[in-house]
Coordinates of N, CA, C and O in Angstrom, one line a residue:
M4 N 6.6 0.5 10.4 CA 6.3 -0.9 10.8 C 5.0 -0.9 11.6 O 4.7 0.0 12.3
Q5 N 4.3 -2.0 11.4 CA 3.1 -2.2 12.1 C 3.3 -3.3 13.2 O 3.9 -4.3 12.9
A6 N 2.7 -3.1 14.4 CA 2.9 -4.0 15.4 C 2.1 -5.3 15.1 O 1.0 -5.2 14.6
Y7 N 2.7 -6.4 15.3 CA 2.0 -7.7 15.1 C 1.1 -8.0 16.2 O 1.4 -7.8 17.4
L8 N -0.2 -8.4 15.9 CA -1.2 -8.5 16.9 C -0.9 -9.7 17.9 O -1.4 -9.6 19.0
N9 N -0.3 -10.7 17.5 CA 0.1 -11.9 18.3 C -1.2 -12.4 19.1 O -1.2 -12.4 20.3
R10 N -2.2 -12.8 18.4 CA -3.4 -13.2 19.0 C -3.3 -14.4 19.9 O -4.1 -14.6 20.8
N11 N -2.3 -15.3 19.6 CA -2.1 -16.4 20.5 C -1.2 -16.2 21.7 O -1.1 -17.0 22.6
G12 N -0.6 -15.0 21.7 CA 0.2 -14.6 22.8 C 1.6 -15.3 23.0 O 2.3 -15.1 24.0
N13 N 2.0 -16.0 22.0 CA 3.3 -16.8 22.1 C 4.2 -16.6 20.9 O 5.2 -17.3 20.7
S14 N 4.0 -15.5 20.1 CA 4.8 -15.3 18.9 C 6.1 -14.5 19.3 O 6.1 -13.7 20.1
N15 N 7.1 -14.8 18.5 CA 8.4 -14.0 18.6 C 8.4 -12.8 17.6 O 9.3 -12.1 17.6
V16 N 7.3 -12.7 16.8 CA 7.2 -11.6 15.8 C 6.8 -10.4 16.6 O 5.8 -10.4 17.3
K17 N 7.5 -9.3 16.4 CA 7.2 -8.0 17.0 C 6.4 -7.1 16.1 O 5.5 -6.5 16.5
C18 N 6.9 -7.0 14.8 CA 6.3 -6.1 13.9 C 6.6 -6.5 12.5 O 7.4 -7.4 12.2
Y19 N 5.9 -5.9 11.5 CA 6.0 -6.2 10.1 C 5.6 -5.0 9.3 O 5.0 -4.1 9.7
E20 N 6.1 -5.1 8.0 CA 5.7 -4.1 7.0 C 5.5 -4.8 5.7 O 6.4 -5.6 5.3
I21 N 4.4 -4.6 5.0 CA 4.1 -5.2 3.8 C 4.3 -4.3 2.6 O 3.9 -3.2 2.6
G22 N 5.0 -4.9 1.6 CA 5.2 -4.2 0.4 C 4.6 -5.0 -0.8 O 4.1 -6.1 -0.5
N23 N 4.7 -4.5 -2.0 CA 4.0 -5.2 -3.1 C 4.6 -6.6 -3.3 O 3.9 -7.6 -3.5
T24 N 6.0 -6.7 -3.2 CA 6.6 -8.0 -3.5 C 7.4 -8.5 -2.3 O 8.3 -9.4 -2.5
Y25 N 7.1 -8.1 -1.1 CA 7.9 -8.5 0.0 C 7.1 -8.3 1.3 O 6.1 -7.6 1.4
I26 N 7.7 -8.8 2.4 CA 7.2 -8.5 3.8 C 8.5 -8.4 4.6 O 9.4 -9.3 4.5
D27 N 8.6 -7.3 5.4 CA 9.6 -7.2 6.4 C 9.1 -7.6 7.7 O 8.0 -7.3 8.1
V28 N 9.9 -8.3 8.4 CA 9.5 -8.9 9.7 C 10.6 -8.6 10.8 O 11.8 -8.8 10.5
C29 N 10.2 -8.1 11.9 CA 11.2 -7.9 13.0 C 10.7 -8.8 14.2 O 9.5 -9.0 14.4
F30 N 11.7 -9.3 15.0 CA 11.5 -10.2 16.1 C 11.9 -9.6 17.4 O 12.8 -8.7 17.4
F31 N 11.3 -10.0 18.5 CA 11.7 -9.5 19.8 C 13.1 -9.9 20.1 O 13.5 -11.0 19.7
G32 N 13.9 -9.0 20.7 CA 15.2 -9.3 21.1 C 16.2 -9.3 20.0 O 17.4 -9.7 20.1
N33 N 15.8 -8.8 18.8 CA 16.7 -8.8 17.6 C 16.5 -7.5 16.9 O 15.4 -7.2 16.4
P34 N 17.6 -6.7 16.8 CA 17.4 -5.4 16.1 C 17.3 -5.4 14.6 O 16.9 -4.5 14.0
K35 N 17.6 -6.6 14.0 CA 17.6 -6.7 12.6 C 16.2 -6.9 12.0 O 15.3 -7.5 12.7
T36 N 15.9 -6.3 10.8 CA 14.7 -6.5 10.1 C 15.0 -7.5 9.0 O 15.9 -7.4 8.3
Y37 N 14.1 -8.5 8.9 CA 14.3 -9.5 7.8 C 13.3 -9.3 6.7 O 12.1 -9.2 6.9
R38 N 13.8 -9.2 5.5 CA 13.0 -9.0 4.3 C 12.8 -10.4 3.6 O 13.8 -10.9 3.1
Y39 N 11.6 -10.8 3.5 CA 11.3 -12.0 2.7 C 10.6 -11.5 1.4 O 9.5 -10.9 1.5
S40 N 11.2 -11.7 0.3 CA 10.7 -11.2 -0.9 C 10.4 -12.3 -1.9 O 10.7 -13.5 -1.7
Y41 N 9.7 -11.9 -3.0 CA 9.4 -12.9 -4.0 C 10.7 -13.6 -4.5 O 10.7 -14.8 -4.7
A42 N 11.7 -12.8 -4.6 CA 13.0 -13.3 -5.2 C 13.7 -14.3 -4.2 O 14.3 -15.2 -4.6
S43 N 13.6 -14.0 -2.9 CA 14.3 -14.8 -1.9 C 13.5 -16.0 -1.4 O 14.0 -17.1 -1.2
A44 N 12.2 -15.8 -1.2 CA 11.4 -16.8 -0.5 C 10.3 -17.4 -1.5 O 9.7 -18.4 -1.1
G45 N 10.0 -16.7 -2.5 CA 9.0 -17.2 -3.5 C 7.7 -16.4 -3.2 O 7.3 -16.1 -2.1
R46 N 7.0 -16.2 -4.3 CA 5.7 -15.4 -4.3 C 4.7 -16.1 -3.3 O 4.1 -15.4 -2.5
N47 N 4.5 -17.4 -3.5 CA 3.4 -18.1 -2.7 C 3.7 -17.9 -1.2 O 2.8 -17.7 -0.4
H48 N 5.0 -18.1 -0.8 CA 5.3 -18.0 0.7 C 5.1 -16.5 1.1 O 4.5 -16.3 2.2
V49 N 5.5 -15.6 0.4 CA 5.4 -14.2 0.8 C 3.9 -13.8 0.9 O 3.5 -13.1 1.9
E50 N 3.1 -14.2 0.0 CA 1.7 -13.9 0.0 C 1.0 -14.6 1.2 O 0.1 -14.0 1.9
Q51 N 1.4 -15.8 1.5 CA 0.8 -16.4 2.7 C 1.3 -15.7 4.0 O 0.5 -15.6 4.9
M52 N 2.5 -15.3 4.0 CA 3.0 -14.5 5.2 C 2.3 -13.2 5.4 O 2.0 -12.8 6.5
K53 N 1.9 -12.6 4.3 CA 1.1 -11.3 4.4 C -0.2 -11.6 5.0 O -0.7 -10.8 5.8
I54 N -0.9 -12.7 4.6 CA -2.2 -13.1 5.2 C -2.1 -13.3 6.7 O -2.9 -12.8 7.4
L55 N -1.1 -14.1 7.1 CA -0.9 -14.4 8.5 C -0.5 -13.1 9.3 O -1.0 -13.0 10.4
A56 N 0.3 -12.2 8.7 CA 0.6 -11.0 9.4 C -0.6 -10.2 9.7 O -0.8 -9.7 10.8
R57 N -1.4 -10.0 8.7 CA -2.7 -9.2 8.8 C -3.6 -9.9 9.8 O -4.3 -9.2 10.6
K58 N -3.6 -11.2 9.8 CA -4.5 -11.9 10.8 C -4.0 -11.9 12.2 O -4.7 -12.0 13.2
G59 N -2.6 -11.7 12.3 CA -2.0 -11.6 13.7 C -1.9 -13.0 14.3 O -1.7 -13.1 15.6
S60 N -1.8 -14.0 13.5 CA -1.6 -15.4 14.1 C -0.9 -16.3 13.1 O -1.3 -16.3 11.9
G61 N 0.0 -17.0 13.6 CA 0.6 -18.1 12.8 C 1.9 -17.7 12.0 O 2.5 -18.5 11.4
L62 N 2.3 -16.4 12.0 CA 3.4 -15.9 11.2 C 4.7 -16.5 11.7 O 5.5 -17.0 10.8
N63 N 5.0 -16.5 12.9 CA 6.3 -17.0 13.4 C 6.4 -18.5 13.1 O 7.5 -19.0 12.6
S64 N 5.4 -19.3 13.3 CA 5.4 -20.7 13.0 C 5.6 -21.0 11.5 O 6.4 -21.8 11.1
Y65 N 5.0 -20.2 10.7 CA 5.1 -20.3 9.2 C 6.5 -20.0 8.8 O 7.1 -20.8 8.0
I66 N 7.1 -19.0 9.4 CA 8.5 -18.6 9.0 C 9.4 -19.8 9.4 O 10.3 -20.2 8.6
M67 N 9.3 -20.2 10.7 CA 10.2 -21.3 11.2 C 10.1 -22.6 10.4 O 11.0 -23.3 10.1
N68 N 8.9 -22.9 9.9 CA 8.6 -24.2 9.2 C 8.8 -24.1 7.7 O 9.0 -25.2 7.1
N69 N 8.8 -22.9 7.1 CA 8.8 -22.8 5.7 C 9.9 -22.0 5.0 O 10.4 -22.3 4.0
V70 N 10.2 -20.8 5.7 CA 11.1 -19.9 5.0 C 12.2 -19.3 5.9 O 12.8 -18.3 5.7
R71 N 12.5 -20.1 7.0 CA 13.4 -19.6 8.0 C 14.6 -18.8 7.5 O 14.9 -17.7 8.0
F72 N 15.4 -19.3 6.6 CA 16.6 -18.7 6.1 C 16.4 -18.1 4.7 O 17.4 -17.8 4.1
A73 N 15.2 -18.0 4.2 CA 15.0 -17.5 2.9 C 14.8 -16.0 2.8 O 14.1 -15.5 1.9
Y74 N 15.4 -15.3 3.7 CA 15.3 -13.8 3.7 C 16.4 -13.3 2.8 O 17.4 -14.0 2.5
E75 N 16.3 -12.0 2.4 CA 17.3 -11.4 1.6 C 18.6 -11.1 2.5 O 18.4 -10.7 3.6
K76 N 19.7 -11.4 1.9 CA 20.9 -11.2 2.7 C 21.7 -10.0 2.2 O 21.6 -9.5 1.2

């Protein structure tokens, strides 16, 4: 897992890992890792999340507004 840069200083995202068709995200205060995949969240959402993760800004807001419960169960 790679530490999320959290450039704005107010994100709940702690770390992430990017795969070809998914992104794994972990949050502060929660031991669970959430996998957002093409199958669960859609290709466009996952690719946008990858961009935001690498940028270190906007990932938590994007998740909450677009794919909050669209992780693999």
